[in-house]
Tab-separated table of C-alpha atoms and ligand atoms in Angstrom:
chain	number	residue	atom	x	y	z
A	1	UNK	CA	31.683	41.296	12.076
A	2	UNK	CA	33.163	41.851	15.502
A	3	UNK	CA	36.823	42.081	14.058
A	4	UNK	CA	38.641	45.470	12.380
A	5	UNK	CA	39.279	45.004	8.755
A	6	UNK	CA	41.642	46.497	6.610
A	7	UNK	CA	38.970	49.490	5.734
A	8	UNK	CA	39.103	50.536	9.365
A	9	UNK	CA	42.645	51.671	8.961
A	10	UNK	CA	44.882	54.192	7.119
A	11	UNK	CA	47.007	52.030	5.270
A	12	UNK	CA	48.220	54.860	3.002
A	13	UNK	CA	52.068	54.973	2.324
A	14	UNK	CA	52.176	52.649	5.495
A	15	UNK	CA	54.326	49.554	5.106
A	16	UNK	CA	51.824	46.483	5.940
A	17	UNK	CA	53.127	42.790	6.657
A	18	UNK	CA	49.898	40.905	4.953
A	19	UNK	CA	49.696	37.379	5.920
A	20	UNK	CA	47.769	35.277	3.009
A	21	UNK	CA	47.705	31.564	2.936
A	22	UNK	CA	49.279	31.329	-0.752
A	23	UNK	CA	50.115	27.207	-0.113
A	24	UNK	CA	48.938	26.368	-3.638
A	25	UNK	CA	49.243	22.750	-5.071
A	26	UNK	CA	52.262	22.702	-6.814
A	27	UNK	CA	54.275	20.405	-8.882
A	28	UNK	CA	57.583	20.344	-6.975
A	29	UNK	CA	59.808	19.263	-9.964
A	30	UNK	CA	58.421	21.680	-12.705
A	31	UNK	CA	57.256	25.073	-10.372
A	32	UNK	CA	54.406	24.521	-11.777
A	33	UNK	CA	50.769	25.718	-9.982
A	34	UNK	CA	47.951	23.322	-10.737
A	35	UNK	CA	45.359	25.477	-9.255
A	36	UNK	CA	46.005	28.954	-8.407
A	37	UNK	CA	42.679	29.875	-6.373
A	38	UNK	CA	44.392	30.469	-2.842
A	39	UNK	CA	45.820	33.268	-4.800
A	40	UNK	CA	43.243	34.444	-6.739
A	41	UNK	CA	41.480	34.641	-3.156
A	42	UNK	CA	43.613	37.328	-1.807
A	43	UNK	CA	43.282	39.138	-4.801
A	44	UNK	CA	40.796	41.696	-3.272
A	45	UNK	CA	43.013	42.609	-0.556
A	46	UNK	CA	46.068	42.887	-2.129
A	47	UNK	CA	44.390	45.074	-4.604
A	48	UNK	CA	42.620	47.627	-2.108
A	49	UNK	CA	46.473	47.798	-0.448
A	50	UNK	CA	48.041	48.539	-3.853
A	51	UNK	CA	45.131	51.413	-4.384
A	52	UNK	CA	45.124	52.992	-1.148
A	53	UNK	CA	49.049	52.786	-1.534
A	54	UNK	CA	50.289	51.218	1.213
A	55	UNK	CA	53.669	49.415	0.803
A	56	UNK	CA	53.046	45.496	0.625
A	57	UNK	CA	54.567	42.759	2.526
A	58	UNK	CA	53.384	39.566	1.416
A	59	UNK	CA	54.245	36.250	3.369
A	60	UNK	CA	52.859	32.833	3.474
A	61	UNK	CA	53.739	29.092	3.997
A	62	UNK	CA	54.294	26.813	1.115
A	63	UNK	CA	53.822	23.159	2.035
A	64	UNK	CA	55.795	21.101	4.708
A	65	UNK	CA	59.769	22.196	4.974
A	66	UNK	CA	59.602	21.288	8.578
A	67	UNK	CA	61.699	24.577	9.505
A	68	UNK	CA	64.580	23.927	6.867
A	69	UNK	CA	65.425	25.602	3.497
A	70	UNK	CA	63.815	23.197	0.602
A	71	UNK	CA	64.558	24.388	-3.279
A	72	UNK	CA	61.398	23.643	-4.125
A	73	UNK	CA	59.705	24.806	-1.713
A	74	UNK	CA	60.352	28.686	-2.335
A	75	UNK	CA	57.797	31.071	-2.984
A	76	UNK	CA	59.355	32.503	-6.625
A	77	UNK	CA	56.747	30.759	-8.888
A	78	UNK	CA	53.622	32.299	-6.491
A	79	UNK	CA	55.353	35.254	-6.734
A	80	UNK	CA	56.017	35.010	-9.718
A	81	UNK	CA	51.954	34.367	-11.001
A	82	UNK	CA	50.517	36.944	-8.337
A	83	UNK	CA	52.513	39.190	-10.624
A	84	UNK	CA	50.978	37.911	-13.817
A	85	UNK	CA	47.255	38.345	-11.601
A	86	UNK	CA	47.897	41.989	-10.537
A	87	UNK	CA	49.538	42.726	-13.904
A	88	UNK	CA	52.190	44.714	-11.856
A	89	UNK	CA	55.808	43.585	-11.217
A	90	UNK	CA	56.096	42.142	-7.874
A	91	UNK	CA	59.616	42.095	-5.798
A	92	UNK	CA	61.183	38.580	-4.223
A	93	UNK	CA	63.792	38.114	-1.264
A	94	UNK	CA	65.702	34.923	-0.226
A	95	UNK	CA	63.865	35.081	3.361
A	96	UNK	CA	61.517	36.414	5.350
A	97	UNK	CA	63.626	38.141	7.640
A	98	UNK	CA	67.048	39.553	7.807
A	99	UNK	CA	69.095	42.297	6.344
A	100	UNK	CA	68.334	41.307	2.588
A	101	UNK	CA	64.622	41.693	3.901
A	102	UNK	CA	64.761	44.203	6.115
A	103	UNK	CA	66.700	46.495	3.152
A	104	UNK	CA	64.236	45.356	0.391
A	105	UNK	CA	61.232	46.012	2.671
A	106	UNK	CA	63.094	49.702	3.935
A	107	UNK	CA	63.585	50.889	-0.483
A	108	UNK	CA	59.633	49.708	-0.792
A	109	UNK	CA	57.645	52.583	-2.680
A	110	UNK	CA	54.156	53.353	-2.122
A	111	UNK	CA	52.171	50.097	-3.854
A	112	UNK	CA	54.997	48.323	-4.001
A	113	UNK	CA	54.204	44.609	-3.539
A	114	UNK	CA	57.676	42.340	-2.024
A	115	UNK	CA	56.816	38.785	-1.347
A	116	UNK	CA	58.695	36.934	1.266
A	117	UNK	CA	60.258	33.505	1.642
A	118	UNK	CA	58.304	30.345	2.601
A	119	UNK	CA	57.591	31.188	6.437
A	120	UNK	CA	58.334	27.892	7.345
A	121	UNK	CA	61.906	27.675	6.495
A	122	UNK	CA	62.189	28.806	9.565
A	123	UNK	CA	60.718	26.146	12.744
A	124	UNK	CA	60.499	29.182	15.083
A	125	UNK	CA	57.518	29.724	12.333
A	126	UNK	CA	55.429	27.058	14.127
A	127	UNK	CA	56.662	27.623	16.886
A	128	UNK	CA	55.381	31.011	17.426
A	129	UNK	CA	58.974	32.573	18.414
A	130	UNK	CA	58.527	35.410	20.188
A	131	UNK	CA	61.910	36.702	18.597
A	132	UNK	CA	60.905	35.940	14.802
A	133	UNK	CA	57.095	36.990	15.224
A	134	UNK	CA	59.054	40.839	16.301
A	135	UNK	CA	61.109	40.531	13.636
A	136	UNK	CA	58.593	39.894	11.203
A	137	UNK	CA	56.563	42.555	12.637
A	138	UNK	CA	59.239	45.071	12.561
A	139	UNK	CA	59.371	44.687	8.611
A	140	UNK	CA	55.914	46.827	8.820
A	141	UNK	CA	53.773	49.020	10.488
A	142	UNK	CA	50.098	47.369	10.417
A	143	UNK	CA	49.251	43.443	9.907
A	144	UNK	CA	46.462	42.350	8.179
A	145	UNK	CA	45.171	38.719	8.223
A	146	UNK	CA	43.979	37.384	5.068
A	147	UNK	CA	44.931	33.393	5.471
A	148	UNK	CA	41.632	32.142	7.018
A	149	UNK	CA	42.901	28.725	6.061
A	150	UNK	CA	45.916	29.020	8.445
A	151	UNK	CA	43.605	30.857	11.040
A	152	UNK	CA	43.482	27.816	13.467
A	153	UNK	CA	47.007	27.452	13.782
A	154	UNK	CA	49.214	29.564	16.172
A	155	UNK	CA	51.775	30.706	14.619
A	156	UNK	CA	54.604	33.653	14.651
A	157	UNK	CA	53.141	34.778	11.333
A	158	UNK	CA	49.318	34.528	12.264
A	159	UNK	CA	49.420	35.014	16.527
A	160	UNK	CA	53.359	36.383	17.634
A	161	UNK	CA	52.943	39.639	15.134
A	162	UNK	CA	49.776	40.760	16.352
A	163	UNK	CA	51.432	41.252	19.508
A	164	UNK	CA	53.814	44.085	17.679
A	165	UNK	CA	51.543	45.742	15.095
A	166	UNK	CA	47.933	46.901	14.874
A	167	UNK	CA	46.254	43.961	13.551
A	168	UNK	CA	43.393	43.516	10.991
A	169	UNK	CA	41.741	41.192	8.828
A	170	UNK	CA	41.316	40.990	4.849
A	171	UNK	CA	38.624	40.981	2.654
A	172	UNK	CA	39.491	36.800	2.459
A	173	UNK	CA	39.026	36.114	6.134
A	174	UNK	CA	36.007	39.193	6.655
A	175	UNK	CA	34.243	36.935	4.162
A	176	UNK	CA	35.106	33.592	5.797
A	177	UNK	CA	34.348	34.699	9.065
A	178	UNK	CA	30.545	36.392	7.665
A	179	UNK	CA	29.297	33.531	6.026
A	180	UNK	CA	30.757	30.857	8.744
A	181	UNK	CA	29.425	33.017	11.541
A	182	UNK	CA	25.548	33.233	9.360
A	183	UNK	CA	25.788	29.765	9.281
A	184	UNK	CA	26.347	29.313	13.100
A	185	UNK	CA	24.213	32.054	14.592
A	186	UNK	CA	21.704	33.237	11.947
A	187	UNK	CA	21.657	30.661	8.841
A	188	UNK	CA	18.834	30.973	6.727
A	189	UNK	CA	16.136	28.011	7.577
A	190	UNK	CA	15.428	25.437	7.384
A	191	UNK	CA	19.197	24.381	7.570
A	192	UNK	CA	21.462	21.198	7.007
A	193	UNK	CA	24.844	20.262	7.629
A	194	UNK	CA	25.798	17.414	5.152
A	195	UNK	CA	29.119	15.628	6.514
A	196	UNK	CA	31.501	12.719	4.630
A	197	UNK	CA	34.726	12.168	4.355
A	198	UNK	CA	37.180	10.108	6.685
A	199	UNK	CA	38.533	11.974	9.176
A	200	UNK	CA	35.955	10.786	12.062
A	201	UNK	CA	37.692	12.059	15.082
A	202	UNK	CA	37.881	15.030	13.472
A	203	UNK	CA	34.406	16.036	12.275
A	204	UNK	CA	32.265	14.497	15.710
A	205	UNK	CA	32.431	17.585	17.695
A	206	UNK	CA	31.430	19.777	14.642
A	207	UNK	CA	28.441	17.573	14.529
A	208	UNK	CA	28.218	17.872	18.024
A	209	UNK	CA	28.190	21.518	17.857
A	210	UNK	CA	25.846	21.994	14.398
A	211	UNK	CA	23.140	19.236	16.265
A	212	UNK	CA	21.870	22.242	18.274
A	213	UNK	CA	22.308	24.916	15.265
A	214	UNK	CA	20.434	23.010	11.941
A	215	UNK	CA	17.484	21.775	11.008
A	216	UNK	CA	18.840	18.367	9.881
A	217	UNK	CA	21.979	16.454	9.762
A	218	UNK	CA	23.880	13.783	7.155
A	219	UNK	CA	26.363	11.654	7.574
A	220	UNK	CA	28.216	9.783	4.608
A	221	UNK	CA	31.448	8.659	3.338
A	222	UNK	CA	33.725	7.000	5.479
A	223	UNK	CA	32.281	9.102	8.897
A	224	UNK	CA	28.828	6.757	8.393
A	225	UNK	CA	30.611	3.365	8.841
A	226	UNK	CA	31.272	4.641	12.999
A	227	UNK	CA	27.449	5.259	12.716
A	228	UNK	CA	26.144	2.795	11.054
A	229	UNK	CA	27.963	0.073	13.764
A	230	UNK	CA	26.815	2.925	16.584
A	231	UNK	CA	23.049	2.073	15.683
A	232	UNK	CA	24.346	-1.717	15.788
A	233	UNK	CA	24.785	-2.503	12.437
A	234	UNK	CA	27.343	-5.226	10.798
A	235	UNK	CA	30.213	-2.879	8.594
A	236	UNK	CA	32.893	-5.494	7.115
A	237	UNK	CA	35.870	-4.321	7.148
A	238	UNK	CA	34.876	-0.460	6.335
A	239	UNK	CA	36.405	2.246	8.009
A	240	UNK	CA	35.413	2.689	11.518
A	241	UNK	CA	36.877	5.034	14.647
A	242	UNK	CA	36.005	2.469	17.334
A	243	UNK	CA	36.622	5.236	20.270
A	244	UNK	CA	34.251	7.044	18.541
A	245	UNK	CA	31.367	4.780	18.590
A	246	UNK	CA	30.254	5.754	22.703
A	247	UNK	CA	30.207	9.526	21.163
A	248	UNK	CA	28.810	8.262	17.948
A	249	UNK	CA	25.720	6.699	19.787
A	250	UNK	CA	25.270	10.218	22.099
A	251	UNK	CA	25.326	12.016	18.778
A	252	UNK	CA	22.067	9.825	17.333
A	253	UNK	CA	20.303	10.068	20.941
A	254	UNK	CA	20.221	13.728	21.413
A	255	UNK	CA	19.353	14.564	17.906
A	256	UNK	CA	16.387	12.377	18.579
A	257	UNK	CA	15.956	14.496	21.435
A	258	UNK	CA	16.270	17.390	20.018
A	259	UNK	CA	14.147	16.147	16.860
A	260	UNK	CA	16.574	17.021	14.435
A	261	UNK	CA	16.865	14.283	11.373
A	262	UNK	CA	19.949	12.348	11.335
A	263	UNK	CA	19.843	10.986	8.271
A	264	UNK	CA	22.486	8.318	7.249
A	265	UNK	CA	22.738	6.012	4.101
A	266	UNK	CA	20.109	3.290	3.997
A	267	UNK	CA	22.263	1.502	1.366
A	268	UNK	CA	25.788	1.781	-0.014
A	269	UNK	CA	28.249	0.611	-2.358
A	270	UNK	CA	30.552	-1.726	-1.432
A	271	UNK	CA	33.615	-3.868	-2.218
A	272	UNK	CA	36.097	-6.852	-1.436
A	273	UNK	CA	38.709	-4.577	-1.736
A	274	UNK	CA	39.409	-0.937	-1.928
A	275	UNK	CA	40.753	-0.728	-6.021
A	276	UNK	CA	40.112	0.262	-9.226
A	277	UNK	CA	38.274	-2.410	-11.416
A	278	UNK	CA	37.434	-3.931	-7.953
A	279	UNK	CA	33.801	-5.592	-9.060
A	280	UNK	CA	31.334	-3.623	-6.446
A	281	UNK	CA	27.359	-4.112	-5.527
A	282	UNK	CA	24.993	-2.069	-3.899
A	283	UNK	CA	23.167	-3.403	-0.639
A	284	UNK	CA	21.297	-1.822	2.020
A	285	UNK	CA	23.183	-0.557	4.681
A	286	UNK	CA	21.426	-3.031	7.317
A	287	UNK	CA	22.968	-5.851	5.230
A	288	UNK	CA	26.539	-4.949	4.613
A	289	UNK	CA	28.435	-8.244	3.930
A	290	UNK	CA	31.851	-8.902	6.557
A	291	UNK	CA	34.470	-9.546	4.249
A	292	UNK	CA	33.566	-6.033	2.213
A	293	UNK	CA	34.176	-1.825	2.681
A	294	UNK	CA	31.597	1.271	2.315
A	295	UNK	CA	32.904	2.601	-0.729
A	296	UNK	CA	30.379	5.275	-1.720
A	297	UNK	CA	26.841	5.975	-1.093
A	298	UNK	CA	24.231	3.769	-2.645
A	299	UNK	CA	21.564	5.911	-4.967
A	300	UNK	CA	18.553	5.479	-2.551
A	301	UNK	CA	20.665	7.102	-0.297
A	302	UNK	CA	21.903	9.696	-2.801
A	303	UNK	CA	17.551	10.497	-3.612
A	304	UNK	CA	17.305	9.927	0.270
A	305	UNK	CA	19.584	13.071	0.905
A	306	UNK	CA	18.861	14.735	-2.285
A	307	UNK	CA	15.197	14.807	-0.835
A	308	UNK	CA	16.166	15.975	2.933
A	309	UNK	CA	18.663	18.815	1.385
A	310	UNK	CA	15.709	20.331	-1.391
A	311	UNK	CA	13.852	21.886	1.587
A	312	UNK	CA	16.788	23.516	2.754
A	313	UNK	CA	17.527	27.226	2.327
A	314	UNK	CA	21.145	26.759	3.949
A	315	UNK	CA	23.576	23.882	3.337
A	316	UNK	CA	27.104	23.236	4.408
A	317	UNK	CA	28.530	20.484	2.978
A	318	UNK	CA	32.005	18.863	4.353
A	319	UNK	CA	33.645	15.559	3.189
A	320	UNK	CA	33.035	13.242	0.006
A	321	UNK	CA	30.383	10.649	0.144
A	322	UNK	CA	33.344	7.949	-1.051
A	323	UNK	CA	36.691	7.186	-1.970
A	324	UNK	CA	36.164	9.330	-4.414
A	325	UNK	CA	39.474	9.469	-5.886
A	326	UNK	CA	38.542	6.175	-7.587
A	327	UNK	CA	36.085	7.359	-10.428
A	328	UNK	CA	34.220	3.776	-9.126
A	329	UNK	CA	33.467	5.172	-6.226
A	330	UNK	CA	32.691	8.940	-6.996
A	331	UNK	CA	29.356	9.219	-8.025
A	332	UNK	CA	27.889	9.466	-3.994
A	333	UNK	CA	29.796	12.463	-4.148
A	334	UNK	CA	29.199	14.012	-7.554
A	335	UNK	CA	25.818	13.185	-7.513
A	336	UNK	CA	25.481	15.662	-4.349
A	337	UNK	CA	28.055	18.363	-5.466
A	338	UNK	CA	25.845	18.769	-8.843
A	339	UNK	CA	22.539	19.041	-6.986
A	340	UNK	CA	23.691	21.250	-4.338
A	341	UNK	CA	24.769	23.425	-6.963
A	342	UNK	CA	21.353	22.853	-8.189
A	343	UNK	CA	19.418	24.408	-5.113
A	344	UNK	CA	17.822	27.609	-4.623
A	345	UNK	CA	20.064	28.000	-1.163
A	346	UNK	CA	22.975	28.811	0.197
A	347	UNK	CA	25.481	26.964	-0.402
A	348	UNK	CA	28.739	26.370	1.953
A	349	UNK	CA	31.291	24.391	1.114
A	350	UNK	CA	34.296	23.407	3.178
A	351	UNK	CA	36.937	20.647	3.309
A	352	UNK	CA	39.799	20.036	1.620
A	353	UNK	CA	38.008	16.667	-0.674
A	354	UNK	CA	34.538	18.276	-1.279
A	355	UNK	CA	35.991	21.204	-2.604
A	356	UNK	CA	38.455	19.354	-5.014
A	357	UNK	CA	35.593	17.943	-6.076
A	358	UNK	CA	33.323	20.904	-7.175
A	359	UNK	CA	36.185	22.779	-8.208
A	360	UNK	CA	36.952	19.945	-10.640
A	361	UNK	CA	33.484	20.020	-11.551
A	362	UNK	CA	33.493	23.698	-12.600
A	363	UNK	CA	30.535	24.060	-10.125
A	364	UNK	CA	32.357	26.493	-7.784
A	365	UNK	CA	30.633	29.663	-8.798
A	366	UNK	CA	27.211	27.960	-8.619
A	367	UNK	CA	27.854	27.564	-4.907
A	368	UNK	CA	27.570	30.636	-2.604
A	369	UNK	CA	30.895	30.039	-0.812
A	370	UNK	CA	33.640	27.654	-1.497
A	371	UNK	CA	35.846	27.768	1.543
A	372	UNK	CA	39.478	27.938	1.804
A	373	UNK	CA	40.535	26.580	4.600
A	374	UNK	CA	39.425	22.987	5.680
A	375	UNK	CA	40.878	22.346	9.172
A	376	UNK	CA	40.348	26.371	9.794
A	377	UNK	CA	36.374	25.841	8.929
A	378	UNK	CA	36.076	22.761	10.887
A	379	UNK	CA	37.429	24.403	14.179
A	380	UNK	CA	35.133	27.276	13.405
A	381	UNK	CA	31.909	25.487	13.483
A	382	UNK	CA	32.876	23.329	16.240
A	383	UNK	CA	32.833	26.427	18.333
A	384	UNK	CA	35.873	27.172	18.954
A	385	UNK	CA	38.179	30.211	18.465
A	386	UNK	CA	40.622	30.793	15.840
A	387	UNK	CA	43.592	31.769	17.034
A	388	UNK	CA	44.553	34.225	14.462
A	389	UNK	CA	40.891	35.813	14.492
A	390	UNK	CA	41.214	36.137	18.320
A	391	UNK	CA	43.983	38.138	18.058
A	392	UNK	CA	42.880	40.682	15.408
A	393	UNK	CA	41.512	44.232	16.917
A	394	UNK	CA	37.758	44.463	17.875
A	395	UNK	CA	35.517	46.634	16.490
A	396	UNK	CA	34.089	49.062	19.030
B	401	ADP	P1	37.628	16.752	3.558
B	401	ADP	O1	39.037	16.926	3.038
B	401	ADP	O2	36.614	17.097	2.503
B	401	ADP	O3	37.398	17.454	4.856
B	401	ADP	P2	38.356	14.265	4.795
B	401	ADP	O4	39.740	14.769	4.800
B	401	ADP	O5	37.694	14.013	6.107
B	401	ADP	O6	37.427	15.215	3.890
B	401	ADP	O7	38.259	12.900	4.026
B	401	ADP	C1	38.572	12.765	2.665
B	401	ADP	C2	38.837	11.319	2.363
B	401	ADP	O8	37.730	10.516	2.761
B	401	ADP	C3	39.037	11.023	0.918
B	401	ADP	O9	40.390	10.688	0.715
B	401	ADP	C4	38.113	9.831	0.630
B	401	ADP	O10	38.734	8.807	-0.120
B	401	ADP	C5	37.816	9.339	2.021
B	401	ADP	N1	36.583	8.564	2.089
B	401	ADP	C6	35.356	8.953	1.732
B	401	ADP	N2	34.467	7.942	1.878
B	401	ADP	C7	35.175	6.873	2.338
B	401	ADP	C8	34.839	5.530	2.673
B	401	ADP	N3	33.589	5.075	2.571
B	401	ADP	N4	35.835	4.734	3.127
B	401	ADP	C9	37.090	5.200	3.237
B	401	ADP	N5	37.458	6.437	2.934
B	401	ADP	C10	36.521	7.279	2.484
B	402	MG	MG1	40.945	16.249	3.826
């Protein structure tokens, strides 16, 4: 890995502003964390810090205050269970910077762990204010990046420090960054990239990207529908990016020229309207009927990918295969989350949906990596640079 890492640095008795991506799901009337794994993820770092006592400054965001002060918004119950994780008491302030702060971070004794305010209570957060990003900085004396997840975004708290401190990455984001940059440059073969969900516009230049890395490429969920009417097929009503189709139709032409399988569904499930009890049939995909949606993946196509994926050594999988959210409409998706956990491969999961899904299917540790940042893994293996990796130190 190109990038310094927390082990190439003395962190000892140093005070270090650690940047983790701690935006839980949480239930904003109770304080209550539904699933505490963005946590648990930093748990390695935080650790090693605490050990090699250094003095720990933890910030992160917590949802979308838009730059204001919202109650429930703070950062007291994270705080509050990272304590419960490390089984040591953990200190809280009422911002991220200031005098409160600045004191609180100043008394800080070696292994100490103080966790900061929601970053974004502040817009020139977001903005990547020069002023805040130094102020933040001058709370410690080395950054380390652990929120991969927040990676592609730049930010005072993930870009403007850097500028101010020696900065490093975390065990979280090493790991990231080593099995994202395997899958790019060295992955294991042969190799798939397995791609759903809805977010079309979003997703095409990561297929663009992977064409020229895998062995073979899928496309469900709501991404086949642009496909699908691409290759000139009738859809219904089912989701489609329109502008995408031109890029849609390059996609399927230079995979064929580069002989690399683009397999999409040859039949799906579909519906008059997008609901739960809605009644649903299964028809090839060359005959979907106009008044009806793509709902899920049909099972031929489920065996059809099942069969393309077995020969792989490396999968990544991004996106559900349906509206998934509708227990109608999930098995497309659950059917390929249980036999990817299935495989003899590795396993790379990213995306907000598909890993909901295998988390909620206890499958996680029978994948080799469930990732934990979506928009941060999509950038990644479109090509492009994270902003918050860019700016960490190289490694000689
Ligand atoms: P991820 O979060 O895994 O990256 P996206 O954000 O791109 O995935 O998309 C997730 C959404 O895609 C889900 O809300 C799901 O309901 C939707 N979806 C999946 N298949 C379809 C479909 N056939 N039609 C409409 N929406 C779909
Ligand atoms: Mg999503």
């Amino acid at each position: 890995m190109p990038k310094k890492t927390v082990e190439d640095i003395d962190v000892k008795d140093k005070r270090v502003l650690l940047r983790v991506d701690f935006n839980v799901p949480l239930n904003i009337n109770t304080g209550v964390i539904s699933d505490d794994s963005r946590i648990r993820a930093s748990l390695p770092t935080i650790k090693y810090l605490v050990s090699r006592k250094a003095r720990v400054i933890i910030c992160s965001h917590l949802g979308r205050p838009k730059g204001k002060v919202v109650e429930s918004l703070r950062m007291a119950p994270i705080a509050q269970r990272l304590s419960e994780l490390v089984d040591l008491p953990v200190i809280t302030a009422s911002d991220c910077t200031g005098p409160e702060v600045e004191s609180k971070a100043g008394k800080l004794k070696e292994g100490d762990i103080l966790v900061l305010e929601n970053l974004r209570f502040h817009p020139e957060e977001e903005e990547n204010d020069a002023g805040f990003a130094r102020k933040l900085a001058g709370l410690a004396d080395i950054y380390v990046n652990d929120a991969f997840g927040t990676a592609h975004r730049a930010h005072a708290s993930t870009v403007g420090v850097a500028k101010y401190l020696p900065a490093v990455a975390g065990f979280l984001m090493t790991k990231e960054l080593r099995v994202m940059e395997k899958l790019l440059h060295d992955p294991e073969r042969p190799s798939a990239c397995l791609i759903g969900g809805a977010k079309v516009s979003d997703k095409m230049e990561l297929l663009q990207n992977m064409l020229k890395r895998v062995d073979m490429l899928l496309v469900g969920g709501g991404m086949a529908a642009t496909f699908l009417k691409a290759e000139g097929y009738e859809v219904g009503h089912s989701l489609v990016e329109d502008d995408k189709l031109e890029l849609a139709k390059k996609l399927l032409q230079e995979a064929k020229e580069w002989k690399v399988p683009f397999l999409l569904p040859i039949d799906a499930i579909v519906a008059e309207e997008i609901r739960a009890g809605a009644s649903t049939r299964v028809v090839p995909t060359t005959n979907i009927p106009v008044a009806s949606h793509i709902v899920d993946i049909g099972p031929k196509s489920i065996a059809l990918f099942q069969n393309g994926l077995k020969k792989c050594r490396t999968v990544m999988w991004n996106g559900p295969m349906g509206i998934y959210e509708m227990p109608q409409f999930a098995q497309g998706t659950r059917a390929i989350a249980s036999f990817l956990s299935t495989l003899d491969a590795t396993t790379i999961i990213g995306g907000g949906s598909s890993v909901e899904v295998v988390q909620e299917m206890g499958l996680t540790g029978k994948m080799t990596h469930v990732s934990t940042g979506g928009g941060a893994s999509l950038r990644f293996l479109e090509g492009a640079t994270l902003p918050g990796v860019e700016v960490l130190l190289d490694r000689k």
